[in-house]
């Protein structure tokens, strides 16, 4: 990163040599994301640190998480993008931000959620993994690939395992 604006932002983040930082987490969501991380086996031995209530121009207060890992598992990113879209994911190499993306809502969510429709086949046949596709962004709506019902984000969140 060469431009000054970005360098100024990096100074707010506790330094790590290599890893992934999830930044711009709305205040209070850091703990929630940590909980999600605990459900993903691939992260069970990874060193994670949580910072809370940092000052942010954009959000007022923000949380951030540091992971001592090269790449976050795709299933975790999918899960995260559903719960907390808009966060910034930064890859740190040699103390510098090497890559930065803003997490968008997922187009597809597979295996992570339970279908809220009790008569959906995915709730009977354990061998069938759930899959939902994005239908609309405002308000955020997903469709089940099996029973074809539509669900809001709140309904899907309530059905998180
Ligand atoms: Zn369904």
PDB file of C-alpha atoms and ligand atoms in Angstrom:
ATOM      1  CA  UNK A   1       0.000   0.000   0.000  1.00  0.00           C
ATOM      2  CA  UNK A   2       1.554   3.253  -1.030  1.00  0.00           C
ATOM      3  CA  UNK A   3      -1.089   5.934  -0.587  1.00  0.00           C
ATOM      4  CA  UNK A   4      -1.050   7.869   2.659  1.00  0.00           C
ATOM      5  CA  UNK A   5      -4.714   7.512   3.444  1.00  0.00           C
ATOM      6  CA  UNK A   6      -4.466   3.739   3.725  1.00  0.00           C
ATOM      7  CA  UNK A   7      -1.295   3.896   5.743  1.00  0.00           C
ATOM      8  CA  UNK A   8      -3.048   6.109   8.270  1.00  0.00           C
ATOM      9  CA  UNK A   9      -5.786   3.495   8.638  1.00  0.00           C
ATOM     10  CA  UNK A  10      -3.339   0.677   9.108  1.00  0.00           C
ATOM     11  CA  UNK A  11      -1.874   2.458  12.139  1.00  0.00           C
ATOM     12  CA  UNK A  12      -5.144   1.958  14.001  1.00  0.00           C
ATOM     13  CA  UNK A  13      -4.747  -1.794  13.779  1.00  0.00           C
ATOM     14  CA  UNK A  14      -2.534  -3.620  16.252  1.00  0.00           C
ATOM     15  CA  UNK A  15       0.346  -4.854  14.146  1.00  0.00           C
ATOM     16  CA  UNK A  16       0.666  -8.434  13.031  1.00  0.00           C
ATOM     17  CA  UNK A  17       3.394  -9.737  10.790  1.00  0.00           C
ATOM     18  CA  UNK A  18       1.281 -12.145   8.755  1.00  0.00           C
ATOM     19  CA  UNK A  19      -2.360 -13.051   8.888  1.00  0.00           C
ATOM     20  CA  UNK A  20      -5.877 -11.905   8.192  1.00  0.00           C
ATOM     21  CA  UNK A  21      -7.617  -8.948   9.797  1.00  0.00           C
ATOM     22  CA  UNK A  22     -11.381  -8.539   9.697  1.00  0.00           C
ATOM     23  CA  UNK A  23     -11.920  -4.810  10.023  1.00  0.00           C
ATOM     24  CA  UNK A  24     -14.912  -2.445  10.159  1.00  0.00           C
ATOM     25  CA  UNK A  25     -16.954  -4.859  12.249  1.00  0.00           C
ATOM     26  CA  UNK A  26     -19.887  -2.961  13.769  1.00  0.00           C
ATOM     27  CA  UNK A  27     -19.305  -2.580  17.496  1.00  0.00           C
ATOM     28  CA  UNK A  28     -20.626  -5.617  19.377  1.00  0.00           C
ATOM     29  CA  UNK A  29     -20.430  -7.984  16.401  1.00  0.00           C
ATOM     30  CA  UNK A  30     -16.847  -9.034  17.112  1.00  0.00           C
ATOM     31  CA  UNK A  31     -17.996 -11.518  19.750  1.00  0.00           C
ATOM     32  CA  UNK A  32     -20.678 -12.868  17.418  1.00  0.00           C
ATOM     33  CA  UNK A  33     -18.127 -13.469  14.663  1.00  0.00           C
ATOM     34  CA  UNK A  34     -15.818 -15.161  17.159  1.00  0.00           C
ATOM     35  CA  UNK A  35     -18.695 -17.502  18.007  1.00  0.00           C
ATOM     36  CA  UNK A  36     -19.136 -18.298  14.312  1.00  0.00           C
ATOM     37  CA  UNK A  37     -15.394 -18.972  14.013  1.00  0.00           C
ATOM     38  CA  UNK A  38     -15.699 -21.532  16.827  1.00  0.00           C
ATOM     39  CA  UNK A  39     -18.186 -23.514  14.757  1.00  0.00           C
ATOM     40  CA  UNK A  40     -15.697 -23.949  11.916  1.00  0.00           C
ATOM     41  CA  UNK A  41     -13.373 -26.870  12.529  1.00  0.00           C
ATOM     42  CA  UNK A  42     -10.612 -25.416  10.302  1.00  0.00           C
ATOM     43  CA  UNK A  43     -10.225 -22.517  12.724  1.00  0.00           C
ATOM     44  CA  UNK A  44     -10.171 -24.563  15.932  1.00  0.00           C
ATOM     45  CA  UNK A  45      -6.383 -24.333  16.391  1.00  0.00           C
ATOM     46  CA  UNK A  46      -5.855 -20.863  14.916  1.00  0.00           C
ATOM     47  CA  UNK A  47      -4.762 -17.978  17.145  1.00  0.00           C
ATOM     48  CA  UNK A  48      -7.470 -15.329  17.005  1.00  0.00           C
ATOM     49  CA  UNK A  49      -7.496 -11.992  18.801  1.00  0.00           C
ATOM     50  CA  UNK A  50     -10.440  -9.709  19.249  1.00  0.00           C
ATOM     51  CA  UNK A  51     -10.234  -5.943  19.567  1.00  0.00           C
ATOM     52  CA  UNK A  52     -13.300  -4.054  20.663  1.00  0.00           C
ATOM     53  CA  UNK A  53     -14.546  -0.474  20.482  1.00  0.00           C
ATOM     54  CA  UNK A  54     -11.839   1.060  18.332  1.00  0.00           C
ATOM     55  CA  UNK A  55     -12.632   4.535  17.090  1.00  0.00           C
ATOM     56  CA  UNK A  56     -13.812   4.555  13.480  1.00  0.00           C
ATOM     57  CA  UNK A  57     -14.686   7.530  11.297  1.00  0.00           C
ATOM     58  CA  UNK A  58     -17.230   5.462   9.410  1.00  0.00           C
ATOM     59  CA  UNK A  59     -18.841   3.493  12.235  1.00  0.00           C
ATOM     60  CA  UNK A  60     -18.187   5.530  15.375  1.00  0.00           C
ATOM     61  CA  UNK A  61     -16.929   2.452  17.197  1.00  0.00           C
ATOM     62  CA  UNK A  62     -15.814  -0.765  15.597  1.00  0.00           C
ATOM     63  CA  UNK A  63     -14.481  -4.188  16.499  1.00  0.00           C
ATOM     64  CA  UNK A  64     -11.759  -6.069  14.711  1.00  0.00           C
ATOM     65  CA  UNK A  65     -10.438  -9.604  14.648  1.00  0.00           C
ATOM     66  CA  UNK A  66      -6.975 -10.862  13.814  1.00  0.00           C
ATOM     67  CA  UNK A  67      -6.414 -14.415  12.617  1.00  0.00           C
ATOM     68  CA  UNK A  68      -2.976 -15.993  12.432  1.00  0.00           C
ATOM     69  CA  UNK A  69      -3.793 -17.835   9.230  1.00  0.00           C
ATOM     70  CA  UNK A  70      -2.970 -17.367   5.536  1.00  0.00           C
ATOM     71  CA  UNK A  71      -6.509 -17.685   4.144  1.00  0.00           C
ATOM     72  CA  UNK A  72      -9.885 -17.869   5.868  1.00  0.00           C
ATOM     73  CA  UNK A  73     -11.855 -21.028   4.989  1.00  0.00           C
ATOM     74  CA  UNK A  74     -14.530 -20.360   2.302  1.00  0.00           C
ATOM     75  CA  UNK A  75     -17.307 -21.855   4.471  1.00  0.00           C
ATOM     76  CA  UNK A  76     -16.462 -19.402   7.257  1.00  0.00           C
ATOM     77  CA  UNK A  77     -16.414 -16.458   4.808  1.00  0.00           C
ATOM     78  CA  UNK A  78     -19.817 -17.490   3.470  1.00  0.00           C
ATOM     79  CA  UNK A  79     -21.208 -17.710   6.978  1.00  0.00           C
ATOM     80  CA  UNK A  80     -19.649 -14.354   7.886  1.00  0.00           C
ATOM     81  CA  UNK A  81     -20.930 -12.603   4.765  1.00  0.00           C
ATOM     82  CA  UNK A  82     -24.470 -13.564   5.670  1.00  0.00           C
ATOM     83  CA  UNK A  83     -24.245 -12.325   9.272  1.00  0.00           C
ATOM     84  CA  UNK A  84     -22.032  -9.310   8.777  1.00  0.00           C
ATOM     85  CA  UNK A  85     -21.742  -8.124   5.148  1.00  0.00           C
ATOM     86  CA  UNK A  86     -19.744  -4.922   4.669  1.00  0.00           C
ATOM     87  CA  UNK A  87     -16.776  -5.883   6.828  1.00  0.00           C
ATOM     88  CA  UNK A  88     -13.305  -5.450   5.318  1.00  0.00           C
ATOM     89  CA  UNK A  89     -11.004  -8.453   5.055  1.00  0.00           C
ATOM     90  CA  UNK A  90      -7.318  -7.574   4.903  1.00  0.00           C
ATOM     91  CA  UNK A  91      -4.458  -9.916   4.233  1.00  0.00           C
ATOM     92  CA  UNK A  92      -1.326  -8.804   6.077  1.00  0.00           C
ATOM     93  CA  UNK A  93       2.131  -9.767   4.870  1.00  0.00           C
ATOM     94  CA  UNK A  94       5.274  -8.430   6.529  1.00  0.00           C
ATOM     95  CA  UNK A  95       3.184  -5.961   8.531  1.00  0.00           C
ATOM     96  CA  UNK A  96       1.645  -4.414   5.406  1.00  0.00           C
ATOM     97  CA  UNK A  97      -1.827  -4.767   3.899  1.00  0.00           C
ATOM     98  CA  UNK A  98      -1.213  -6.930   0.873  1.00  0.00           C
ATOM     99  CA  UNK A  99      -4.849  -7.360  -0.210  1.00  0.00           C
ATOM    100  CA  UNK A 100      -8.143  -5.880   0.899  1.00  0.00           C
ATOM    101  CA  UNK A 101     -11.729  -6.833   0.057  1.00  0.00           C
ATOM    102  CA  UNK A 102     -15.094  -5.662   1.321  1.00  0.00           C
ATOM    103  CA  UNK A 103     -17.305  -8.654   2.015  1.00  0.00           C
ATOM    104  CA  UNK A 104     -20.537  -8.670   0.022  1.00  0.00           C
ATOM    105  CA  UNK A 105     -23.655 -10.733   0.787  1.00  0.00           C
ATOM    106  CA  UNK A 106     -23.228 -14.278  -0.579  1.00  0.00           C
ATOM    107  CA  UNK A 107     -24.859 -15.372  -3.868  1.00  0.00           C
ATOM    108  CA  UNK A 108     -25.068 -18.930  -2.598  1.00  0.00           C
ATOM    109  CA  UNK A 109     -25.069 -20.304   0.933  1.00  0.00           C
ATOM    110  CA  UNK A 110     -24.482 -24.008   1.078  1.00  0.00           C
ATOM    111  CA  UNK A 111     -24.282 -26.437   3.991  1.00  0.00           C
ATOM    112  CA  UNK A 112     -24.209 -23.672   6.625  1.00  0.00           C
ATOM    113  CA  UNK A 113     -27.914 -23.130   7.307  1.00  0.00           C
ATOM    114  CA  UNK A 114     -30.927 -25.220   8.190  1.00  0.00           C
ATOM    115  CA  UNK A 115     -34.038 -24.681   6.067  1.00  0.00           C
ATOM    116  CA  UNK A 116     -36.663 -22.930   8.236  1.00  0.00           C
ATOM    117  CA  UNK A 117     -39.416 -24.846   6.409  1.00  0.00           C
ATOM    118  CA  UNK A 118     -40.072 -27.902   8.640  1.00  0.00           C
ATOM    119  CA  UNK A 119     -41.419 -29.965   5.727  1.00  0.00           C
ATOM    120  CA  UNK A 120     -38.386 -29.281   3.488  1.00  0.00           C
ATOM    121  CA  UNK A 121     -36.652 -32.493   2.404  1.00  0.00           C
ATOM    122  CA  UNK A 122     -33.307 -31.202   3.779  1.00  0.00           C
ATOM    123  CA  UNK A 123     -34.791 -31.544   7.280  1.00  0.00           C
ATOM    124  CA  UNK A 124     -35.555 -35.240   6.719  1.00  0.00           C
ATOM    125  CA  UNK A 125     -32.771 -36.487   4.489  1.00  0.00           C
ATOM    126  CA  UNK A 126     -29.580 -35.856   6.427  1.00  0.00           C
ATOM    127  CA  UNK A 127     -27.508 -36.763   3.360  1.00  0.00           C
ATOM    128  CA  UNK A 128     -28.847 -33.700   1.503  1.00  0.00           C
ATOM    129  CA  UNK A 129     -26.992 -30.492   2.262  1.00  0.00           C
ATOM    130  CA  UNK A 130     -29.008 -27.291   2.298  1.00  0.00           C
ATOM    131  CA  UNK A 131     -28.385 -24.669  -0.354  1.00  0.00           C
ATOM    132  CA  UNK A 132     -29.908 -21.198  -0.633  1.00  0.00           C
ATOM    133  CA  UNK A 133     -29.550 -18.683  -3.478  1.00  0.00           C
ATOM    134  CA  UNK A 134     -29.782 -14.910  -3.327  1.00  0.00           C
ATOM    135  CA  UNK A 135     -33.059 -13.580  -4.754  1.00  0.00           C
ATOM    136  CA  UNK A 136     -33.068  -9.958  -3.679  1.00  0.00           C
ATOM    137  CA  UNK A 137     -30.716  -7.568  -1.918  1.00  0.00           C
ATOM    138  CA  UNK A 138     -33.287  -5.081  -0.548  1.00  0.00           C
ATOM    139  CA  UNK A 139     -34.687  -6.548   1.576  1.00  0.00           C
ATOM    140  CA  UNK A 140     -32.217  -9.407   1.669  1.00  0.00           C
ATOM    141  CA  UNK A 141     -34.095 -12.533   0.531  1.00  0.00           C
ATOM    142  CA  UNK A 142     -32.901 -16.066  -0.147  1.00  0.00           C
ATOM    143  CA  UNK A 143     -34.631 -19.016  -1.793  1.00  0.00           C
ATOM    144  CA  UNK A 144     -34.188 -22.658  -0.757  1.00  0.00           C
ATOM    145  CA  UNK A 145     -32.956 -24.744  -3.695  1.00  0.00           C
ATOM    146  CA  UNK A 146     -35.090 -27.693  -2.546  1.00  0.00           C
ATOM    147  CA  UNK A 147     -38.478 -26.477  -1.304  1.00  0.00           C
ATOM    148  CA  UNK A 148     -38.188 -23.161  -3.221  1.00  0.00           C
ATOM    149  CA  UNK A 149     -39.567 -21.126  -0.328  1.00  0.00           C
ATOM    150  CA  UNK A 150     -38.287 -17.591   0.212  1.00  0.00           C
ATOM    151  CA  UNK A 151     -36.737 -16.452   3.483  1.00  0.00           C
ATOM    152  CA  UNK A 152     -35.551 -13.144   4.915  1.00  0.00           C
ATOM    153  CA  UNK A 153     -32.146 -12.856   6.526  1.00  0.00           C
ATOM    154  CA  UNK A 154     -33.788 -12.802   9.988  1.00  0.00           C
ATOM    155  CA  UNK A 155     -35.521 -16.129   9.271  1.00  0.00           C
ATOM    156  CA  UNK A 156     -32.291 -17.714   8.096  1.00  0.00           C
ATOM    157  CA  UNK A 157     -30.349 -16.330  11.052  1.00  0.00           C
ATOM    158  CA  UNK A 158     -32.904 -17.775  13.446  1.00  0.00           C
ATOM    159  CA  UNK A 159     -32.336 -21.174  11.825  1.00  0.00           C
ATOM    160  CA  UNK A 160     -28.568 -21.122  12.228  1.00  0.00           C
ATOM    161  CA  UNK A 161     -27.419 -24.396  13.736  1.00  0.00           C
TER     162      UNK A 161
HETATM  163 ZN1  LIG B   1     -36.150 -25.763   1.996  1.00  0.00          ZN
END
